[in-house]
């Protein structure tokens, strides 16, 4: 049986299709999970919150989406040990929902930044870095306006750090996990780095964590 | 230094996409009876000199508000 | 109230105002007069440019939809059809650059959506005054912010475009946006309304007092004084646009719609009259049913330019389903009327008929004018003696690399999401962007170009040069040009030589397009770009699309390996109208279309045969800048030898000549030369290698270390904006 990954869709989600392609590229099955539904699709093994501008980033990035009905089901899934990854806006939603520590603030550049970035693995003992060694460097693009993670790095499980802390994240954090490691969020876009034709396949190493 | 509070709001009649999105979300969360929602900015300034309100007005005209789409109000508490 | 007659306040000439009662057989109502004034404007009717546009080639085996619809559509093989169009939003961007540029992107995206296509790429062609001007810095940075805000929020990658700065754009900046989309399984949707009895549905945002310019003259007579302060700036709402995109994709794929049209300039008036006129049917609209953000007069509802709205014709039995899909996407959708027999557009308010006229009078029957064609005197060749020859050519080279018109545009494109959708194969910064067609092995390449300085001196040559540069940019990534869209930005065509320049530019573009066998499938005209003191340069922007049958076969401009041979394809350049000379006027050699097309064909053939390690168009800044750009991109130097000319700076920085720089493995040079016909000049320049760009001109050697070039190239734009 292949792994079934529920890919969430909110109004304003932009990366649903590329996330589905990335998931399918890993040999898993992708199903759409709609924001207004109270349950995740039957048979969901793992959850992916893709990037975008859910609800136009209004009020605070991810704030409105984090209160959507489907998020209660995502919480139950995570509490039961199920794997959840949030990318970019999905990361912001997970922080707003209290599933991950910290918050995302305006970039130190005071601008949107779209750039290929080098990330260093800070913790190889998570499902999302199991194919990597601590200290390994991977190349994945960022594209965000409010991507500077703010929080207490000692109280969080830092998984990935930027080699160049362009956005001004606390402790150069690019991705964090919950204490158990089953929930992770990151600002870079691994689904945009799953095809050699587009310049990098390093994203597959991270998203492999969706497959138990 | 005098404390001055500037409130910048979208002009009446100008589309406020942010207010519209929040109004929709409040409805989905079950808050009934919410009409129009409008969202602006509050800017707190400490200003030296004799005419802090006049200074703040000039700042609004030149920078803090976009007169084409935003109105502003100035409050000098205390 | 003013003593000026209402029709003049609305922008209609006395002759036009006299024509309306003749056509109607009665005096128009006030709302009808407002509708005529907008639909008969240059923006909606192309009344000064229509006769000239007929010169463009518009047909071809790939053309599924030519000009006249919301966008053109071409067949790119593999069962895939692609929609494309470019459009201007110049004046709104000069008034409020952030919202003006943002709503410009929104408008062109809705044109693509209206064809039933899913937008997959955006490009922007921008012109501003010199960045030494605070006003131009403001307009430029806020326009870029607005484009980024909108494109980033709707999830369509901004993959390319171009910008240049010249003080003739100081008072009239240009913001042109191009969008490309892929048709879904539902095929092409068109704007023609059909089937009397079908419902007319308005969906998307509510209607407010956005963008009501001329019509406010009338509204102020109808409304209370207290409501007189009416904003006319359109505010963008990309979140709603994204919902519209997703909703329309669902509607198009399920075959729910009979016809679809976006609401742009002149709002409901334009959308409804075009849908009715194209379909040869009538439409009956109840204005009381239009969802409003605030109280509006009937004429205001008819011409409001509130953004993020679409108009659809739906079968009555599908109406409920259509509205349910809109609701699922949190969008308002309201049946505001129906398709009727006959040809009249009827609008009711409070039970009374306020508009009742044949739709074609608005959509098709605007008077057409021939522009005066007063030739401008031929330019005088640039006197090289007026340009001091630099003592340090390497320093002049570095300075040129740092000029905003030449320097890296990273400051711009890193503010745009150019990757969303995970299809961007060649990112901004090269000759053309390359975007994979989802679900296919094919890819398209996209570019926008314009040789506006050339157009000023010699509009026919400049028209040719604009098209040929676009084609060279596509050839350099290995893509065969297949279709074009154009945005003709000019000053007032009724004054001076502008009408002649417009006609000549179009003729020159048409010659080059015909020679390349590239049809124009859509376009836009923006006239009157001038202030009391200054007019813009003639700026006919060409958006061109090329096709790669194999997405993995594209070529980049970065030098690859040391030892690769560098060849120059094409003729010599001159300093007239060049970035280096930076002096107005000059005279340029004739653009030999067949020679330049032969050079393009050579590079295309070489790319198709897999011979090219890199290819790069030689454009602004000439050969020296092109060599430096390829060296910086590849992180490796080059040594090139060229024959001396009149002066070394002309050899280095001269522009034109239809040139491209290609590199090949040493063993492939003979094959490449074998592909070149007698009409193409190919010169051996040298070899890739080392860490400096070295130019040997006869006995003189000029060297610029790659890192010094990069420092200048990356510093230029941020420094100009600091």
PDB file of N, CA, C and O in Angstrom, chain A residues 123-172:
ATOM      1  N   UNK A 123      19.544  18.858  12.669  1.00  0.00           N
ATOM      2  CA  UNK A 123      19.093  17.729  13.493  1.00  0.00           C
ATOM      3  C   UNK A 123      18.719  16.602  12.533  1.00  0.00           C
ATOM      4  O   UNK A 123      17.725  16.690  11.822  1.00  0.00           O
ATOM      5  N   UNK A 124      19.533  15.539  12.520  1.00  0.00           N
ATOM      6  CA  UNK A 124      19.237  14.466  11.554  1.00  0.00           C
ATOM      7  C   UNK A 124      18.390  13.360  12.163  1.00  0.00           C
ATOM      8  O   UNK A 124      18.154  12.336  11.540  1.00  0.00           O
ATOM      9  N   UNK A 125      17.881  13.621  13.380  1.00  0.00           N
ATOM     10  CA  UNK A 125      17.094  12.588  14.057  1.00  0.00           C
ATOM     11  C   UNK A 125      15.600  12.863  13.938  1.00  0.00           C
ATOM     12  O   UNK A 125      14.846  12.706  14.891  1.00  0.00           O
ATOM     13  N   UNK A 126      15.164  13.366  12.784  1.00  0.00           N
ATOM     14  CA  UNK A 126      13.726  13.569  12.564  1.00  0.00           C
ATOM     15  C   UNK A 126      13.351  12.823  11.290  1.00  0.00           C
ATOM     16  O   UNK A 126      14.226  12.522  10.464  1.00  0.00           O
ATOM     17  N   UNK A 127      12.064  12.545  11.098  1.00  0.00           N
ATOM     18  CA  UNK A 127      11.656  11.855   9.865  1.00  0.00           C
ATOM     19  C   UNK A 127      12.017  12.658   8.623  1.00  0.00           C
ATOM     20  O   UNK A 127      12.185  12.094   7.545  1.00  0.00           O
ATOM     21  N   UNK A 128      12.133  13.961   8.776  1.00  0.00           N
ATOM     22  CA  UNK A 128      12.324  14.861   7.631  1.00  0.00           C
ATOM     23  C   UNK A 128      13.788  14.968   7.216  1.00  0.00           C
ATOM     24  O   UNK A 128      14.096  15.558   6.173  1.00  0.00           O
ATOM     25  N   UNK A 129      14.664  14.447   8.054  1.00  0.00           N
ATOM     26  CA  UNK A 129      16.100  14.527   7.758  1.00  0.00           C
ATOM     27  C   UNK A 129      16.766  13.168   7.908  1.00  0.00           C
ATOM     28  O   UNK A 129      17.985  13.073   8.054  1.00  0.00           O
ATOM     29  N   UNK A 130      15.946  12.124   7.862  1.00  0.00           N
ATOM     30  CA  UNK A 130      16.521  10.807   8.155  1.00  0.00           C
ATOM     31  C   UNK A 130      17.484  10.359   7.053  1.00  0.00           C
ATOM     32  O   UNK A 130      18.367   9.557   7.306  1.00  0.00           O
ATOM     33  N   UNK A 131      17.327  10.903   5.858  1.00  0.00           N
ATOM     34  CA  UNK A 131      18.257  10.530   4.790  1.00  0.00           C
ATOM     35  C   UNK A 131      19.467  11.444   4.742  1.00  0.00           C
ATOM     36  O   UNK A 131      20.228  11.405   3.782  1.00  0.00           O
ATOM     37  N   UNK A 132      19.630  12.303   5.741  1.00  0.00           N
ATOM     38  CA  UNK A 132      20.705  13.304   5.733  1.00  0.00           C
ATOM     39  C   UNK A 132      21.486  13.234   7.029  1.00  0.00           C
ATOM     40  O   UNK A 132      21.013  12.693   8.022  1.00  0.00           O
ATOM     41  N   UNK A 133      22.671  13.785   7.017  1.00  0.00           N
ATOM     42  CA  UNK A 133      23.484  13.843   8.229  1.00  0.00           C
ATOM     43  C   UNK A 133      23.467  15.280   8.748  1.00  0.00           C
ATOM     44  O   UNK A 133      23.412  16.217   7.954  1.00  0.00           O
ATOM     45  N   UNK A 134      23.549  15.446  10.049  1.00  0.00           N
ATOM     46  CA  UNK A 134      23.689  16.786  10.616  1.00  0.00           C
ATOM     47  C   UNK A 134      24.914  17.457   9.993  1.00  0.00           C
ATOM     48  O   UNK A 134      25.975  16.830   9.889  1.00  0.00           O
ATOM     49  N   UNK A 135      24.722  18.693   9.556  1.00  0.00           N
ATOM     50  CA  UNK A 135      25.825  19.415   8.904  1.00  0.00           C
ATOM     51  C   UNK A 135      25.761  19.343   7.388  1.00  0.00           C
ATOM     52  O   UNK A 135      26.414  20.126   6.705  1.00  0.00           O
ATOM     53  N   UNK A 136      24.948  18.420   6.853  1.00  0.00           N
ATOM     54  CA  UNK A 136      24.820  18.323   5.398  1.00  0.00           C
ATOM     55  C   UNK A 136      24.160  19.589   4.852  1.00  0.00           C
ATOM     56  O   UNK A 136      23.391  20.242   5.560  1.00  0.00           O
ATOM     57  N   UNK A 137      24.484  19.938   3.615  1.00  0.00           N
ATOM     58  CA  UNK A 137      23.930  21.161   3.018  1.00  0.00           C
ATOM     59  C   UNK A 137      23.053  20.784   1.818  1.00  0.00           C
ATOM     60  O   UNK A 137      23.467  20.004   0.966  1.00  0.00           O
ATOM     61  N   UNK A 138      21.829  21.331   1.806  1.00  0.00           N
ATOM     62  CA  UNK A 138      20.921  21.095   0.681  1.00  0.00           C
ATOM     63  C   UNK A 138      20.508  22.440   0.082  1.00  0.00           C
ATOM     64  O   UNK A 138      20.600  23.473   0.744  1.00  0.00           O
ATOM     65  N   UNK A 139      20.054  22.399  -1.189  1.00  0.00           N
ATOM     66  CA  UNK A 139      19.714  23.633  -1.910  1.00  0.00           C
ATOM     67  C   UNK A 139      18.221  23.641  -2.264  1.00  0.00           C
ATOM     68  O   UNK A 139      17.747  22.798  -3.025  1.00  0.00           O
ATOM     69  N   UNK A 140      17.491  24.592  -1.674  1.00  0.00           N
ATOM     70  CA  UNK A 140      16.034  24.687  -1.862  1.00  0.00           C
ATOM     71  C   UNK A 140      15.670  26.172  -1.934  1.00  0.00           C
ATOM     72  O   UNK A 140      16.229  26.977  -1.192  1.00  0.00           O
ATOM     73  N   UNK A 141      14.743  26.563  -2.815  1.00  0.00           N
ATOM     74  CA  UNK A 141      14.426  27.992  -2.910  1.00  0.00           C
ATOM     75  C   UNK A 141      13.486  28.495  -1.805  1.00  0.00           C
ATOM     76  O   UNK A 141      12.664  27.736  -1.294  1.00  0.00           O
ATOM     77  N   UNK A 142      13.650  29.781  -1.475  1.00  0.00           N
ATOM     78  CA  UNK A 142      12.657  30.462  -0.638  1.00  0.00           C
ATOM     79  C   UNK A 142      11.904  31.453  -1.512  1.00  0.00           C
ATOM     80  O   UNK A 142      12.418  31.914  -2.527  1.00  0.00           O
ATOM     81  N   UNK A 143      10.687  31.788  -1.075  1.00  0.00           N
ATOM     82  CA  UNK A 143       9.900  32.820  -1.759  1.00  0.00           C
ATOM     83  C   UNK A 143       8.847  33.278  -0.774  1.00  0.00           C
ATOM     84  O   UNK A 143       7.805  32.631  -0.621  1.00  0.00           O
ATOM     85  N   UNK A 144       9.163  34.309  -0.032  1.00  0.00           N
ATOM     86  CA  UNK A 144       8.219  34.766   0.988  1.00  0.00           C
ATOM     87  C   UNK A 144       8.484  36.213   1.353  1.00  0.00           C
ATOM     88  O   UNK A 144       9.518  36.781   1.033  1.00  0.00           O
ATOM     89  N   UNK A 145       7.535  36.757   2.070  1.00  0.00           N
ATOM     90  CA  UNK A 145       7.578  38.131   2.543  1.00  0.00           C
ATOM     91  C   UNK A 145       7.759  38.156   4.054  1.00  0.00           C
ATOM     92  O   UNK A 145       8.352  39.052   4.615  1.00  0.00           O
ATOM     93  N   UNK A 146       7.169  37.149   4.706  1.00  0.00           N
ATOM     94  CA  UNK A 146       7.206  37.069   6.168  1.00  0.00           C
ATOM     95  C   UNK A 146       7.723  35.702   6.538  1.00  0.00           C
ATOM     96  O   UNK A 146       6.976  34.802   6.886  1.00  0.00           O
ATOM     97  N   UNK A 147       9.034  35.567   6.402  1.00  0.00           N
ATOM     98  CA  UNK A 147       9.648  34.260   6.564  1.00  0.00           C
ATOM     99  C   UNK A 147      10.715  34.223   7.637  1.00  0.00           C
ATOM    100  O   UNK A 147      11.470  33.262   7.731  1.00  0.00           O
ATOM    101  N   UNK A 148      10.793  35.290   8.444  1.00  0.00           N
ATOM    102  CA  UNK A 148      11.807  35.320   9.514  1.00  0.00           C
ATOM    103  C   UNK A 148      11.213  34.663  10.756  1.00  0.00           C
ATOM    104  O   UNK A 148      10.329  35.223  11.405  1.00  0.00           O
ATOM    105  N   UNK A 149      11.702  33.468  11.080  1.00  0.00           N
ATOM    106  CA  UNK A 149      11.174  32.763  12.257  1.00  0.00           C
ATOM    107  C   UNK A 149      11.632  33.480  13.519  1.00  0.00           C
ATOM    108  O   UNK A 149      12.785  33.907  13.629  1.00  0.00           O
ATOM    109  N   UNK A 150      10.701  33.642  14.453  1.00  0.00           N
ATOM    110  CA  UNK A 150      11.004  34.307  15.713  1.00  0.00           C
ATOM    111  C   UNK A 150      10.559  33.377  16.833  1.00  0.00           C
ATOM    112  O   UNK A 150       9.423  32.910  16.847  1.00  0.00           O
ATOM    113  N   UNK A 151      11.457  33.064  17.745  1.00  0.00           N
ATOM    114  CA  UNK A 151      11.081  32.182  18.840  1.00  0.00           C
ATOM    115  C   UNK A 151      12.313  31.856  19.662  1.00  0.00           C
ATOM    116  O   UNK A 151      13.386  32.432  19.459  1.00  0.00           O
ATOM    117  N   UNK A 152      12.147  30.924  20.595  1.00  0.00           N
ATOM    118  CA  UNK A 152      13.241  30.510  21.458  1.00  0.00           C
ATOM    119  C   UNK A 152      13.834  29.224  20.886  1.00  0.00           C
ATOM    120  O   UNK A 152      13.226  28.165  20.986  1.00  0.00           O
ATOM    121  N   UNK A 153      15.007  29.320  20.259  1.00  0.00           N
ATOM    122  CA  UNK A 153      15.549  28.132  19.598  1.00  0.00           C
ATOM    123  C   UNK A 153      15.855  27.008  20.583  1.00  0.00           C
ATOM    124  O   UNK A 153      15.874  25.836  20.194  1.00  0.00           O
ATOM    125  N   UNK A 154      16.066  27.366  21.875  1.00  0.00           N
ATOM    126  CA  UNK A 154      16.343  26.312  22.853  1.00  0.00           C
ATOM    127  C   UNK A 154      15.084  25.527  23.187  1.00  0.00           C
ATOM    128  O   UNK A 154      15.149  24.373  23.601  1.00  0.00           O
ATOM    129  N   UNK A 155      13.931  26.195  23.003  1.00  0.00           N
ATOM    130  CA  UNK A 155      12.671  25.521  23.318  1.00  0.00           C
ATOM    131  C   UNK A 155      12.074  24.856  22.079  1.00  0.00           C
ATOM    132  O   UNK A 155      11.004  24.274  22.136  1.00  0.00           O
ATOM    133  N   UNK A 156      12.760  24.991  20.938  1.00  0.00           N
ATOM    134  CA  UNK A 156      12.241  24.411  19.696  1.00  0.00           C
ATOM    135  C   UNK A 156      13.235  23.374  19.180  1.00  0.00           C
ATOM    136  O   UNK A 156      14.390  23.345  19.589  1.00  0.00           O
ATOM    137  N   UNK A 157      12.761  22.535  18.302  1.00  0.00           N
ATOM    138  CA  UNK A 157      13.659  21.560  17.699  1.00  0.00           C
ATOM    139  C   UNK A 157      14.043  22.076  16.320  1.00  0.00           C
ATOM    140  O   UNK A 157      13.282  21.960  15.361  1.00  0.00           O
ATOM    141  N   UNK A 158      15.195  22.695  16.244  1.00  0.00           N
ATOM    142  CA  UNK A 158      15.623  23.304  14.974  1.00  0.00           C
ATOM    143  C   UNK A 158      16.093  22.196  14.033  1.00  0.00           C
ATOM    144  O   UNK A 158      16.974  21.411  14.390  1.00  0.00           O
ATOM    145  N   UNK A 159      15.483  22.127  12.854  1.00  0.00           N
ATOM    146  CA  UNK A 159      15.797  21.055  11.907  1.00  0.00           C
ATOM    147  C   UNK A 159      16.721  21.559  10.791  1.00  0.00           C
ATOM    148  O   UNK A 159      17.660  20.879  10.402  1.00  0.00           O
ATOM    149  N   UNK A 160      16.427  22.758  10.295  1.00  0.00           N
ATOM    150  CA  UNK A 160      17.212  23.317   9.186  1.00  0.00           C
ATOM    151  C   UNK A 160      17.580  24.760   9.494  1.00  0.00           C
ATOM    152  O   UNK A 160      16.763  25.510  10.052  1.00  0.00           O
ATOM    153  N   UNK A 161      18.803  25.139   9.125  1.00  0.00           N
ATOM    154  CA  UNK A 161      19.236  26.534   9.284  1.00  0.00           C
ATOM    155  C   UNK A 161      19.723  27.065   7.945  1.00  0.00           C
ATOM    156  O   UNK A 161      20.303  26.320   7.155  1.00  0.00           O
ATOM    157  N   UNK A 162      19.524  28.372   7.704  1.00  0.00           N
ATOM    158  CA  UNK A 162      20.091  29.011   6.517  1.00  0.00           C
ATOM    159  C   UNK A 162      21.588  29.174   6.705  1.00  0.00           C
ATOM    160  O   UNK A 162      22.050  29.531   7.796  1.00  0.00           O
ATOM    161  N   UNK A 163      22.352  28.976   5.650  1.00  0.00           N
ATOM    162  CA  UNK A 163      23.789  29.295   5.729  1.00  0.00           C
ATOM    163  C   UNK A 163      23.963  30.807   5.643  1.00  0.00           C
ATOM    164  O   UNK A 163      24.901  31.357   6.193  1.00  0.00           O
ATOM    165  N   UNK A 164      23.068  31.470   4.905  1.00  0.00           N
ATOM    166  CA  UNK A 164      23.087  32.940   4.838  1.00  0.00           C
ATOM    167  C   UNK A 164      21.748  33.407   5.409  1.00  0.00           C
ATOM    168  O   UNK A 164      20.698  33.201   4.799  1.00  0.00           O
ATOM    169  N   UNK A 165      21.789  34.025   6.588  1.00  0.00           N
ATOM    170  CA  UNK A 165      20.539  34.368   7.287  1.00  0.00           C
ATOM    171  C   UNK A 165      19.961  35.683   6.749  1.00  0.00           C
ATOM    172  O   UNK A 165      19.760  36.646   7.475  1.00  0.00           O
ATOM    173  N   UNK A 166      19.659  35.660   5.473  1.00  0.00           N
ATOM    174  CA  UNK A 166      19.179  36.832   4.751  1.00  0.00           C
ATOM    175  C   UNK A 166      17.891  37.413   5.341  1.00  0.00           C
ATOM    176  O   UNK A 166      17.691  38.625   5.388  1.00  0.00           O
ATOM    177  N   UNK A 167      17.019  36.534   5.796  1.00  0.00           N
ATOM    178  CA  UNK A 167      15.696  36.990   6.233  1.00  0.00           C
ATOM    179  C   UNK A 167      15.697  37.473   7.683  1.00  0.00           C
ATOM    180  O   UNK A 167      14.725  38.076   8.136  1.00  0.00           O
ATOM    181  N   UNK A 168      16.761  37.182   8.428  1.00  0.00           N
ATOM    182  CA  UNK A 168      16.841  37.624   9.810  1.00  0.00           C
ATOM    183  C   UNK A 168      16.090  36.722  10.782  1.00  0.00           C
ATOM    184  O   UNK A 168      15.510  37.193  11.766  1.00  0.00           O
ATOM    185  N   UNK A 169      16.093  35.411  10.537  1.00  0.00           N
ATOM    186  CA  UNK A 169      15.470  34.467  11.465  1.00  0.00           C
ATOM    187  C   UNK A 169      16.272  34.387  12.752  1.00  0.00           C
ATOM    188  O   UNK A 169      17.504  34.470  12.726  1.00  0.00           O
ATOM    189  N   UNK A 170      15.606  34.185  13.871  1.00  0.00           N
ATOM    190  CA  UNK A 170      16.306  33.879  15.111  1.00  0.00           C
ATOM    191  C   UNK A 170      17.158  32.634  14.885  1.00  0.00           C
ATOM    192  O   UNK A 170      16.648  31.626  14.371  1.00  0.00           O
ATOM    193  N   UNK A 171      18.430  32.710  15.226  1.00  0.00           N
ATOM    194  CA  UNK A 171      19.328  31.559  15.112  1.00  0.00           C
ATOM    195  C   UNK A 171      19.362  30.992  13.682  1.00  0.00           C
ATOM    196  O   UNK A 171      19.610  29.803  13.491  1.00  0.00           O
ATOM    197  N   UNK A 172      19.050  31.838  12.679  1.00  0.00           N
ATOM    198  CA  UNK A 172      19.067  31.428  11.258  1.00  0.00           C
ATOM    199  C   UNK A 172      18.142  30.245  10.969  1.00  0.00           C
ATOM    200  O   UNK A 172      18.367  29.476  10.026  1.00  0.00           O
TER     201      UNK A 172
END
